[in-house]
Coordinates of C-alpha atoms in Angstrom, one line a residue:
M1 CA 155.9 250.5 84.2
R2 CA 153.1 253.0 84.3
Q3 CA 151.3 253.3 87.6
R4 CA 147.6 252.5 87.5
Y5 CA 144.8 253.8 89.7
T6 CA 141.1 253.1 89.7
S7 CA 138.2 255.1 91.1
D8 CA 134.4 255.4 90.6
V9 CA 134.9 259.1 89.9
L10 CA 138.1 261.1 89.2
V11 CA 138.1 264.7 90.3
I12 CA 140.7 266.8 88.5
G13 CA 141.5 269.9 90.5
T14 CA 142.0 270.3 94.2
G15 CA 140.6 273.8 94.7
G16 CA 137.3 274.5 96.4
A17 CA 135.1 273.0 93.6
G18 CA 137.1 269.8 93.4
L19 CA 137.3 269.3 97.2
R20 CA 133.6 270.0 97.6
A21 CA 132.7 267.5 94.8
A22 CA 135.0 264.9 96.4
I23 CA 133.3 265.3 99.8
E24 CA 129.9 264.8 98.2
L25 CA 131.0 261.7 96.2
H26 CA 132.5 260.1 99.3
D27 CA 129.3 260.8 101.3
Q28 CA 127.3 259.2 98.5
G29 CA 129.3 256.0 99.1
L30 CA 131.6 256.2 96.0
K31 CA 135.3 255.6 95.6
V32 CA 136.8 259.0 94.6
L33 CA 140.3 260.1 93.6
L34 CA 141.5 263.7 93.6
V35 CA 144.3 264.9 91.4
G36 CA 145.9 268.4 91.5
K37 CA 148.9 270.1 89.8
R38 CA 149.9 272.0 93.0
P39 CA 150.5 270.8 96.5
K40 CA 147.3 270.0 98.3
A41 CA 145.8 272.9 100.2
D42 CA 147.5 275.4 97.8
A43 CA 145.1 275.6 94.9
H44 CA 144.2 278.9 93.3
T45 CA 141.2 279.2 95.7
V46 CA 143.6 280.3 98.5
L47 CA 144.1 283.6 96.7
A48 CA 140.3 284.5 96.8
A49 CA 140.4 287.2 99.5
G50 CA 137.4 289.3 100.0
G51 CA 134.5 287.0 100.8
I52 CA 131.7 284.6 99.8
N53 CA 128.1 285.7 99.0
A54 CA 124.9 284.5 100.4
A55 CA 121.6 286.3 101.2
L56 CA 121.7 285.5 104.9
A57 CA 120.2 288.9 105.8
T58 CA 122.1 289.1 109.0
V59 CA 123.1 292.7 108.5
D60 CA 120.5 293.9 105.9
P61 CA 117.2 292.1 106.7
E62 CA 115.7 293.1 103.4
D63 CA 118.0 290.9 101.4
T64 CA 116.6 287.7 99.7
W65 CA 117.9 285.0 97.4
A66 CA 115.8 286.4 94.6
I67 CA 117.3 289.9 95.0
H68 CA 120.8 288.3 95.0
A69 CA 119.8 286.5 91.8
A70 CA 118.5 289.7 90.2
D71 CA 121.7 291.5 91.1
T72 CA 123.8 288.7 89.6
L73 CA 121.8 288.7 86.3
Q74 CA 121.5 292.4 86.0
E75 CA 125.2 293.1 86.6
G76 CA 126.1 290.2 84.3
R77 CA 124.3 292.2 81.6
M78 CA 121.7 289.5 81.3
L79 CA 124.0 286.9 79.8
G80 CA 124.0 284.6 82.8
D81 CA 121.8 281.5 82.7
P82 CA 118.9 282.3 85.0
R83 CA 118.5 278.7 86.0
M84 CA 122.1 278.4 87.2
V85 CA 122.0 281.8 88.9
E86 CA 118.8 280.9 90.8
L87 CA 120.3 277.6 92.0
L88 CA 123.4 279.4 93.1
C89 CA 121.5 282.1 95.1
Q90 CA 119.0 279.7 96.6
Q91 CA 121.7 277.3 97.8
A92 CA 124.4 279.7 98.9
P93 CA 123.1 279.9 102.4
Q94 CA 123.3 276.1 102.7
A95 CA 127.0 276.3 101.6
I96 CA 127.7 278.9 104.3
A97 CA 126.0 276.7 106.9
E98 CA 128.2 273.8 105.8
L99 CA 131.3 275.8 106.2
E100 CA 130.2 277.0 109.6
A101 CA 129.6 273.5 110.7
W102 CA 133.1 272.5 109.4
G103 CA 134.8 275.2 111.5
M104 CA 135.0 278.2 109.2
P105 CA 135.9 281.2 111.4
F106 CA 133.6 283.8 109.9
A107 CA 133.7 287.4 111.1
R108 CA 130.8 288.0 113.5
T109 CA 128.6 290.9 114.3
S110 CA 128.3 292.2 117.9
T111 CA 125.3 289.9 118.4
G112 CA 127.2 286.8 117.2
L113 CA 125.7 286.5 113.7
I114 CA 127.9 286.0 110.6
D115 CA 129.0 289.5 109.5
Q116 CA 128.5 290.6 105.9
R117 CA 130.3 293.4 104.1
Y118 CA 129.6 295.3 100.9
F119 CA 131.0 294.2 97.6
G120 CA 130.6 296.2 94.4
A121 CA 127.1 296.3 92.8
H122 CA 125.3 294.3 95.5
R123 CA 122.1 296.0 96.7
Y124 CA 122.8 294.7 100.2
R125 CA 125.6 293.5 102.4
R126 CA 125.8 289.8 101.6
T127 CA 129.5 289.0 101.5
C128 CA 130.6 286.8 104.4
F129 CA 134.3 287.0 105.1
V130 CA 137.3 286.1 107.2
G131 CA 139.5 289.2 107.1
D132 CA 140.8 289.3 103.5
Y133 CA 141.8 285.6 103.3
T134 CA 138.4 284.0 103.0
G135 CA 139.5 281.6 100.2
L136 CA 142.4 280.2 102.3
E137 CA 140.0 279.5 105.2
I138 CA 137.6 277.8 102.8
I139 CA 140.3 275.5 101.6
N140 CA 141.4 274.8 105.1
A141 CA 137.9 273.8 106.1
L142 CA 137.4 271.6 103.1
M143 CA 140.8 270.0 103.5
R144 CA 140.0 269.0 107.0
E145 CA 136.8 267.3 105.8
V146 CA 138.7 265.5 103.0
E147 CA 141.4 264.3 105.3
R148 CA 138.8 263.2 107.9
R149 CA 137.1 261.1 105.2
Q150 CA 140.6 259.8 104.1
I151 CA 139.9 260.7 100.4
P152 CA 143.1 260.1 98.5
I153 CA 144.9 263.0 96.7
L154 CA 147.5 262.8 94.0
E155 CA 149.3 266.1 94.3
R156 CA 151.9 267.6 91.9
A157 CA 150.4 265.5 89.2
Y158 CA 149.5 266.7 85.7
I159 CA 146.6 265.3 83.7
S160 CA 147.6 265.5 80.0
D161 CA 144.6 263.6 78.4
L162 CA 141.1 262.4 79.2
L163 CA 140.6 258.8 78.1
H164 CA 137.4 258.0 76.3
T165 CA 135.6 255.5 74.2
G166 CA 133.2 257.0 71.8
N167 CA 131.3 259.8 73.5
R168 CA 132.1 258.5 77.0
V169 CA 135.0 259.3 79.3
N170 CA 136.5 256.4 81.2
G171 CA 139.7 257.8 82.8
A172 CA 142.7 260.0 82.4
Y173 CA 146.4 259.9 81.6
G174 CA 149.1 262.0 83.2
F175 CA 152.5 262.3 84.7
W176 CA 154.2 263.3 87.9
L177 CA 155.7 266.8 87.7
A178 CA 158.7 265.9 89.9
D179 CA 160.1 263.1 87.6
Q180 CA 157.7 262.8 84.6
R181 CA 156.8 259.2 85.4
Q182 CA 153.5 258.5 83.7
F183 CA 150.3 257.0 85.1
V184 CA 146.8 255.8 84.0
I185 CA 143.6 256.4 86.0
E186 CA 140.5 254.3 85.2
S187 CA 137.3 255.9 86.3
N188 CA 133.6 255.6 85.4
A189 CA 133.2 259.4 85.5
V190 CA 135.3 262.5 85.6
I191 CA 134.7 265.9 87.2
L192 CA 136.8 268.8 85.9
A193 CA 137.5 271.5 88.5
T194 CA 140.6 273.0 87.0
G195 CA 140.0 276.7 87.1
G196 CA 140.1 279.2 84.2
H197 CA 142.3 280.4 81.4
I198 CA 143.4 283.9 82.4
H199 CA 147.1 283.0 82.2
I200 CA 146.7 283.7 78.5
Y201 CA 147.1 287.4 79.5
Q202 CA 150.4 289.1 80.1
R203 CA 149.0 290.7 83.3
S204 CA 146.8 288.5 85.4
S205 CA 146.1 287.7 89.0
S206 CA 147.1 284.1 88.5
R207 CA 150.2 282.6 89.9
R208 CA 152.7 281.0 87.5
R209 CA 151.3 278.0 85.6
E210 CA 147.9 278.3 87.1
N211 CA 144.7 279.0 85.0
T212 CA 146.3 277.8 81.8
G213 CA 142.9 276.6 80.4
D214 CA 144.0 272.9 80.6
G215 CA 140.6 271.8 81.9
M216 CA 138.8 273.5 79.0
A217 CA 141.3 272.0 76.5
L218 CA 140.9 268.5 78.0
G219 CA 137.1 268.8 77.5
L220 CA 137.5 270.1 73.9
H221 CA 139.7 267.2 72.9
V222 CA 136.9 264.7 73.8
G223 CA 134.1 266.8 72.2
A224 CA 132.9 269.0 75.1
H225 CA 131.5 272.4 74.2
L226 CA 132.6 275.8 75.5
A227 CA 130.5 279.0 75.9
D228 CA 131.1 282.7 76.4
M229 CA 134.8 282.6 76.1
E230 CA 135.0 286.2 75.1
L231 CA 133.8 287.2 78.5
V232 CA 136.9 287.6 80.6
Q233 CA 136.8 289.7 83.7
F234 CA 139.5 292.3 84.3
H235 CA 139.7 293.1 88.0
P236 CA 140.0 296.8 88.5
S237 CA 142.9 296.5 90.9
G238 CA 146.1 294.6 90.3
M239 CA 149.4 295.7 91.6
I240 CA 151.6 297.3 89.0
F241 CA 155.0 297.5 90.7
P242 CA 157.5 296.1 91.3
H243 CA 157.4 294.5 87.8
E244 CA 157.6 291.0 89.0
L245 CA 154.3 291.5 91.0
A246 CA 152.4 293.2 88.1
G247 CA 148.9 291.8 88.1
T248 CA 148.9 290.5 91.7
L249 CA 145.4 291.0 93.0
V250 CA 144.4 293.8 95.3
T251 CA 141.2 292.5 96.8
E252 CA 137.8 294.2 96.2
A253 CA 137.5 294.2 99.9
V254 CA 139.6 297.4 99.9
R255 CA 136.9 299.2 98.1
G256 CA 134.2 297.4 100.1
E257 CA 135.8 298.8 103.3
G258 CA 135.8 302.3 101.9
G259 CA 138.8 302.6 99.5
Q260 CA 138.7 305.5 97.1
L261 CA 140.1 305.9 93.6
Y262 CA 142.1 308.9 92.5
N263 CA 143.9 310.0 89.3
R264 CA 147.1 312.0 89.0
H265 CA 145.2 315.2 89.4
G266 CA 143.8 314.1 92.8
E267 CA 140.3 313.7 91.3
R268 CA 138.0 311.0 92.7
F269 CA 137.2 310.1 89.1
M270 CA 134.5 307.4 89.6
Q271 CA 132.2 310.5 89.8
R272 CA 132.4 310.6 86.0
Y273 CA 131.6 306.9 85.5
D274 CA 129.1 305.9 88.2
A275 CA 128.2 308.9 90.5
E276 CA 125.8 306.8 92.6
R277 CA 127.9 303.8 93.4
M278 CA 131.3 305.3 92.9
E279 CA 134.0 302.7 93.9
L280 CA 131.3 300.2 94.7
S281 CA 130.2 300.0 91.0
T282 CA 130.5 296.8 89.1
R283 CA 133.9 295.4 88.3
D284 CA 133.6 295.9 84.6
R285 CA 132.8 299.6 85.0
V286 CA 135.5 300.3 87.6
A287 CA 138.1 298.4 85.4
L288 CA 137.1 300.4 82.3
A289 CA 137.2 303.6 84.3
N290 CA 140.7 302.8 85.6
Y291 CA 141.8 301.9 82.0
T292 CA 140.3 305.0 80.6
E293 CA 142.0 307.3 83.1
I294 CA 145.4 305.6 82.4
M295 CA 145.0 305.7 78.6
A296 CA 144.0 309.4 78.8
G297 CA 147.3 310.3 80.6
R298 CA 145.7 310.8 84.0
G299 CA 147.5 307.9 85.6
S300 CA 150.4 307.5 88.0
E301 CA 154.1 307.4 87.2
H302 CA 153.9 303.6 87.0
G303 CA 150.9 303.6 84.6
G304 CA 148.1 303.0 87.1
V305 CA 145.7 305.0 89.4
W306 CA 145.7 305.4 93.1
L307 CA 143.5 303.3 95.5
D308 CA 143.5 304.9 98.9
I309 CA 142.1 303.6 102.2
S310 CA 144.3 305.6 104.5
H311 CA 141.4 307.8 105.6
M312 CA 139.9 304.9 107.5
P313 CA 141.1 304.0 111.0
A314 CA 144.4 302.1 110.9
S315 CA 143.1 299.6 113.4
L316 CA 140.1 298.8 111.1
I317 CA 142.4 298.4 108.1
R318 CA 144.6 295.9 110.0
E319 CA 141.6 294.0 111.2
R320 CA 139.7 293.8 107.9
L321 CA 142.6 293.8 105.4
P322 CA 145.5 292.1 107.1
R323 CA 146.7 290.3 103.9
M324 CA 146.7 293.6 101.9
V325 CA 148.7 295.3 104.7
E326 CA 151.3 292.5 104.6
Q327 CA 151.3 292.4 100.7
F328 CA 152.1 296.1 100.4
Q329 CA 154.5 296.2 103.3
A330 CA 156.6 293.8 101.4
V331 CA 157.2 296.4 98.7
G332 CA 157.6 299.3 101.1
V333 CA 154.0 300.7 101.1
D334 CA 152.0 301.2 104.3
I335 CA 148.4 301.3 103.1
T336 CA 147.3 302.7 106.5
R337 CA 149.2 305.8 105.6
E338 CA 149.5 306.0 101.8
A339 CA 147.8 305.0 98.6
M340 CA 148.3 301.9 96.5
Q341 CA 149.0 302.2 92.8
I342 CA 146.8 299.8 90.8
A343 CA 145.7 298.9 87.3
P344 CA 143.3 296.4 85.7
T345 CA 144.4 292.8 85.6
A346 CA 142.9 289.7 83.9
H347 CA 141.2 288.0 86.8
Y348 CA 138.4 285.5 86.0
S349 CA 137.1 283.3 83.1
M350 CA 133.4 283.9 83.0
G351 CA 133.2 281.6 80.0
G352 CA 134.2 277.9 80.0
L353 CA 132.8 274.5 79.5
K354 CA 129.1 274.5 78.7
V355 CA 127.2 272.4 81.3
D356 CA 123.7 271.4 82.1
P357 CA 122.4 274.0 84.6
F358 CA 120.9 271.5 87.0
S359 CA 123.5 268.6 86.9
H360 CA 126.7 270.3 85.7
A361 CA 127.1 267.5 83.1
T362 CA 128.8 268.4 79.8
N363 CA 127.6 267.0 76.5
V364 CA 130.1 264.2 76.9
A365 CA 128.8 261.2 78.8
G366 CA 130.4 260.8 82.2
L367 CA 132.1 264.2 82.1
Y368 CA 131.1 266.8 84.6
A369 CA 132.6 270.2 85.6
A370 CA 132.3 272.8 88.3
G371 CA 133.8 276.2 89.2
E372 CA 135.7 278.6 87.0
V373 CA 136.2 276.0 84.3
T374 CA 132.5 276.3 83.5
A375 CA 130.3 279.0 81.9
G376 CA 126.8 280.1 82.7
V377 CA 126.6 281.9 86.1
H378 CA 128.4 285.2 85.7
G379 CA 127.4 286.4 82.2
A380 CA 129.3 289.4 81.0
N381 CA 130.4 290.6 84.5
R382 CA 131.0 288.6 87.7
L383 CA 129.9 290.0 91.0
G384 CA 132.7 289.8 93.5
G385 CA 132.1 287.1 96.1
N386 CA 129.9 284.9 93.8
S387 CA 132.8 282.7 92.7
L388 CA 133.4 281.2 96.2
A389 CA 129.7 280.4 96.5
E390 CA 129.7 278.9 93.0
I391 CA 132.5 276.4 93.7
L392 CA 130.7 275.1 96.8
V393 CA 127.2 275.0 95.4
F394 CA 128.1 273.5 92.0
G395 CA 130.9 271.3 93.4
R396 CA 128.3 269.6 95.5
I397 CA 125.8 269.4 92.6
A398 CA 128.4 268.0 90.2
G399 CA 129.4 265.4 92.8
Q400 CA 125.8 264.4 93.4
H401 CA 125.0 263.9 89.7
A402 CA 128.3 262.2 88.9
A403 CA 127.4 259.7 91.6
E404 CA 124.0 259.1 90.1
Y405 CA 125.6 258.6 86.7
V406 CA 128.0 256.0 88.1
R407 CA 125.3 254.0 89.8
Q408 CA 123.3 253.9 86.5
H409 CA 126.2 252.9 84.1
S410 CA 128.5 249.9 84.1
E411 CA 132.2 250.3 83.9
Q412 CA 133.8 251.0 80.5
P413 CA 137.4 249.5 80.5
V414 CA 140.2 251.6 79.2
Q415 CA 141.6 250.3 75.9
A416 CA 145.3 249.9 75.1
A417 CA 144.9 252.1 72.0
Q418 CA 143.7 255.0 74.2
I419 CA 146.8 254.7 76.5
Q420 CA 149.1 254.5 73.5
Q421 CA 147.7 257.7 71.9
A422 CA 148.1 259.6 75.2
A423 CA 151.7 258.3 75.6
E424 CA 152.6 259.4 72.1
R425 CA 151.4 262.9 72.9
L426 CA 153.8 263.0 75.9
A427 CA 156.6 261.6 73.8
W428 CA 156.1 264.5 71.4
A429 CA 156.2 267.0 74.3
S430 CA 159.3 265.5 75.8
Q431 CA 161.2 266.4 72.5
Q432 CA 160.4 270.1 72.8
A433 CA 162.9 272.5 74.4
G434 CA 161.4 274.0 77.5
D435 CA 163.1 277.4 77.0
F436 CA 161.6 277.7 73.5
Q437 CA 158.1 276.7 74.7
R438 CA 158.2 279.1 77.6
S439 CA 159.3 281.9 75.3
L440 CA 156.2 281.2 73.1
I441 CA 154.0 281.4 76.2
D442 CA 155.4 284.9 76.9
Q443 CA 154.7 285.9 73.3
L444 CA 151.2 284.5 73.5
Q445 CA 150.4 286.4 76.7
Q446 CA 151.6 289.7 75.1
L447 CA 149.6 289.4 72.0
V448 CA 146.4 288.4 73.8
W449 CA 146.8 291.3 76.3
H450 CA 147.3 293.9 73.6
G451 CA 144.8 292.4 71.1
A452 CA 142.0 291.0 73.3
G453 CA 142.4 293.0 76.5
V454 CA 140.3 295.5 78.4
V455 CA 139.2 297.1 75.1
R456 CA 139.4 295.3 71.8
N457 CA 138.2 295.9 68.2
E458 CA 138.1 293.9 64.9
Q459 CA 141.6 295.1 63.9
T460 CA 143.3 294.1 67.1
L461 CA 141.5 290.8 67.3
E462 CA 142.2 289.8 63.7
A463 CA 145.9 290.7 64.2
S464 CA 146.0 288.6 67.4
L465 CA 144.4 285.7 65.6
D466 CA 147.0 285.8 62.8
Q467 CA 149.9 286.0 65.4
L468 CA 148.3 283.1 67.3
H469 CA 148.3 280.9 64.2
T470 CA 152.0 281.7 63.7
L471 CA 152.8 280.8 67.3
R472 CA 150.9 277.5 66.9
S473 CA 153.0 276.6 63.9
Q474 CA 156.2 277.5 65.8
S475 CA 155.1 275.4 68.7
Q476 CA 155.0 272.3 66.5
Q477 CA 158.5 272.7 65.3
R478 CA 161.2 270.5 66.7
S479 CA 163.4 272.5 69.2
V480 CA 166.6 271.5 70.9
G481 CA 167.2 271.7 74.6
P482 CA 166.0 270.3 78.0
A483 CA 162.3 269.5 77.9
D484 CA 159.6 270.9 80.0
L485 CA 156.5 268.7 79.6
A486 CA 154.2 271.0 81.6
A487 CA 155.2 274.1 79.7
S488 CA 154.7 272.4 76.3
L489 CA 151.3 271.1 77.3
D490 CA 150.3 274.4 79.0
L491 CA 151.2 276.2 75.7
Q492 CA 148.9 274.0 73.7
S493 CA 146.0 274.6 76.1
M494 CA 146.6 278.3 76.1
L495 CA 146.8 278.4 72.3
L496 CA 143.4 276.6 72.1
T497 CA 141.6 278.7 74.7
A498 CA 143.1 281.9 73.4
E499 CA 141.8 281.1 69.9
A500 CA 138.3 280.4 71.4
T501 CA 138.4 283.7 73.2
I502 CA 139.4 285.8 70.2
L503 CA 137.0 284.0 67.8
A504 CA 134.1 284.6 70.2
A505 CA 135.1 288.2 70.7
L506 CA 135.1 288.7 67.0
M507 CA 131.7 287.2 66.8
R508 CA 130.1 289.5 69.4
P509 CA 129.6 292.9 67.6
E510 CA 128.7 294.9 70.7
S511 CA 130.1 296.1 74.0
R512 CA 128.6 294.3 77.1
G513 CA 130.1 294.1 80.5
A514 CA 133.7 293.0 80.4
H515 CA 133.5 292.7 76.6
Q516 CA 134.3 296.2 75.4
R517 CA 134.7 296.8 71.7
S518 CA 135.8 300.3 70.6
D519 CA 134.3 299.7 67.2
F520 CA 130.9 298.6 68.7
P521 CA 130.6 300.7 71.8
A522 CA 126.8 300.2 72.4
T523 CA 125.1 297.1 73.8
D524 CA 122.8 295.4 71.2
P525 CA 119.6 293.9 72.6
L526 CA 119.7 291.3 69.8
W527 CA 123.0 289.9 71.2
Q528 CA 121.5 288.7 74.5
R529 CA 122.9 285.4 73.4
T530 CA 125.4 282.8 74.5
I531 CA 128.2 282.1 72.0
V532 CA 128.7 278.3 71.9
I533 CA 132.0 276.8 70.7
K534 CA 131.9 273.2 69.3
P535 CA 135.1 271.3 68.5
Y536 CA 135.5 269.1 65.4
R537 CA 138.3 267.3 63.6
D538 CA 139.1 268.3 60.0
Q539 CA 140.4 266.0 57.3
T540 CA 143.9 266.1 58.8
E541 CA 142.5 265.3 62.3
Q542 CA 143.4 268.8 63.5
L543 CA 141.1 270.2 66.2
R544 CA 139.0 273.0 64.9
L545 CA 136.4 275.3 66.5
E546 CA 132.9 276.1 65.2
L547 CA 130.8 278.9 66.7
T548 CA 127.1 279.2 67.1
T549 CA 124.7 281.2 69.3
E550 CA 121.9 280.3 71.7
L551 CA 119.2 282.5 73.3
I552 CA 119.3 283.1 77.0
P553 CA 116.4 281.6 79.0
T554 CA 113.9 283.7 80.9
A555 CA 114.3 284.3 84.7
S556 CA 111.6 283.0 87.1
E557 CA 108.8 285.2 88.2
D558 CA 110.4 285.6 91.7
V559 CA 113.6 287.0 90.2
Q560 CA 111.8 289.2 87.6
A561 CA 109.9 290.8 90.5
A562 CA 113.1 291.3 92.4
F563 CA 114.5 293.5 89.6
N564 CA 112.0 296.1 90.5
Q565 CA 112.5 296.2 94.2
Q566 CA 114.5 298.7 96.2
E567 CA 117.1 300.6 94.1
Y568 CA 120.7 300.1 94.9
S569 CA 122.0 302.8 97.3
V570 CA 125.0 302.9 99.6
A571 CA 124.6 306.5 100.7
G572 CA 125.0 306.7 104.4
R573 CA 125.3 303.0 104.8
L574 CA 128.9 302.2 103.9
V575 CA 130.5 303.4 107.1
E576 CA 128.5 303.0 110.3

């Protein structure tokens, strides 16, 4: 017998966005159910290290929400949706106040105010932090509130399908990872808060089986649209050795606290790429600079560059970067005395589900989304520290509007045919050999990394697309051996989101932010557009993707005025 659950709203994902949405739904008086693949309090948010942005002006009084918004749009190469960006920057201080009220132990100035540090490309210090484990403390604070409200969580549970009638979702189908027992959840609305799709890359900052694009794929299968999938952020600094840790994130806080980049000749090479901002330039520029130095033969023996903070006082490093000290000590490197070897790593999905900027509703009735699974805020380059603000601001907004939807719409019962179709999909997955499916995942990650990585062009993208189609055909073949339901379903999600990423990258004939094409090195003003991906079923009922473009709206007068305010400068202000 399948287990059955009911809720007013189902929240899929137990990271910061999902937890904040659940808190809002509960406080609105609704029955909410949380579901997560990982153990509770261990979602991907815990890896967010450096801090969370809000224009509090506690350290730099000149800062305002409008300047924060202008920085976000400008460094996103004007591909962010100004309406979403303005909401984020206006409401980020409220999110900080909520965390403070819920016991978040923010670092403080000597006068007791919340301290704020520099992150790359911010005009002012607006990144609030707790050492270099800010994401972990946010999850701890949110989990305390979830537990205080006694909101139920199904942990170690995998959602394989959204259930829907027509253009309206009414539940979900899934299984327990421990024993593959299946369950049905009936719900009047669903919020997807499942993270991104960067696991399609061979080198990424994601842990195993995280960020496999399953939320985006769930949405596509019921008709939701995607946007900006070609815009994948490559963080400048991922570990490169030992091999098993390749891609593990080295927080931007290292550069924010004064870390310096060097090549094999001892040159502080950011002088060539952004002489004003140096290591505090935007992530896309620093990542491209690191990549360029490595590809030009000026890298380290392990194929990276050096990031050095050992010139700073050891006591400050241990105070501000305790997690990095521990992370490198585990591989025999003392960052208070020696440099780290780092290289770019796939880090963040700036594209994702296309949502209404004010409600975070998708184009599918009853389906909402928040956090990295969505598109709209970050444009072609995400400012460090904005993602933690995003999950809180838009997690709350998605919860608020999902509650309004439920109050206005009667329940739509789940039909037996829906359940049967979802069960048949799991029956197919249970017949696939896990070893074979995992080997296809490895091949997919390699082809995407080499074909649609830091720098791409038409030739590499087309070749990757051809290889992807071959892998998809292979994934459908019957294979013999012990099954791995999660691996089989992860692979299908990764194939779908990788295809969307490559198709969108082929469609954008320019370089802009994180999207760098060697055959189109210039930014084209005519391509200040969002690429929208719409799913449809062909005559054989196979899911296909159709791409269109939309113009970017205009920013408000307040934000337009902020573009022209004080120029960015860190000279003399970084170390005080």
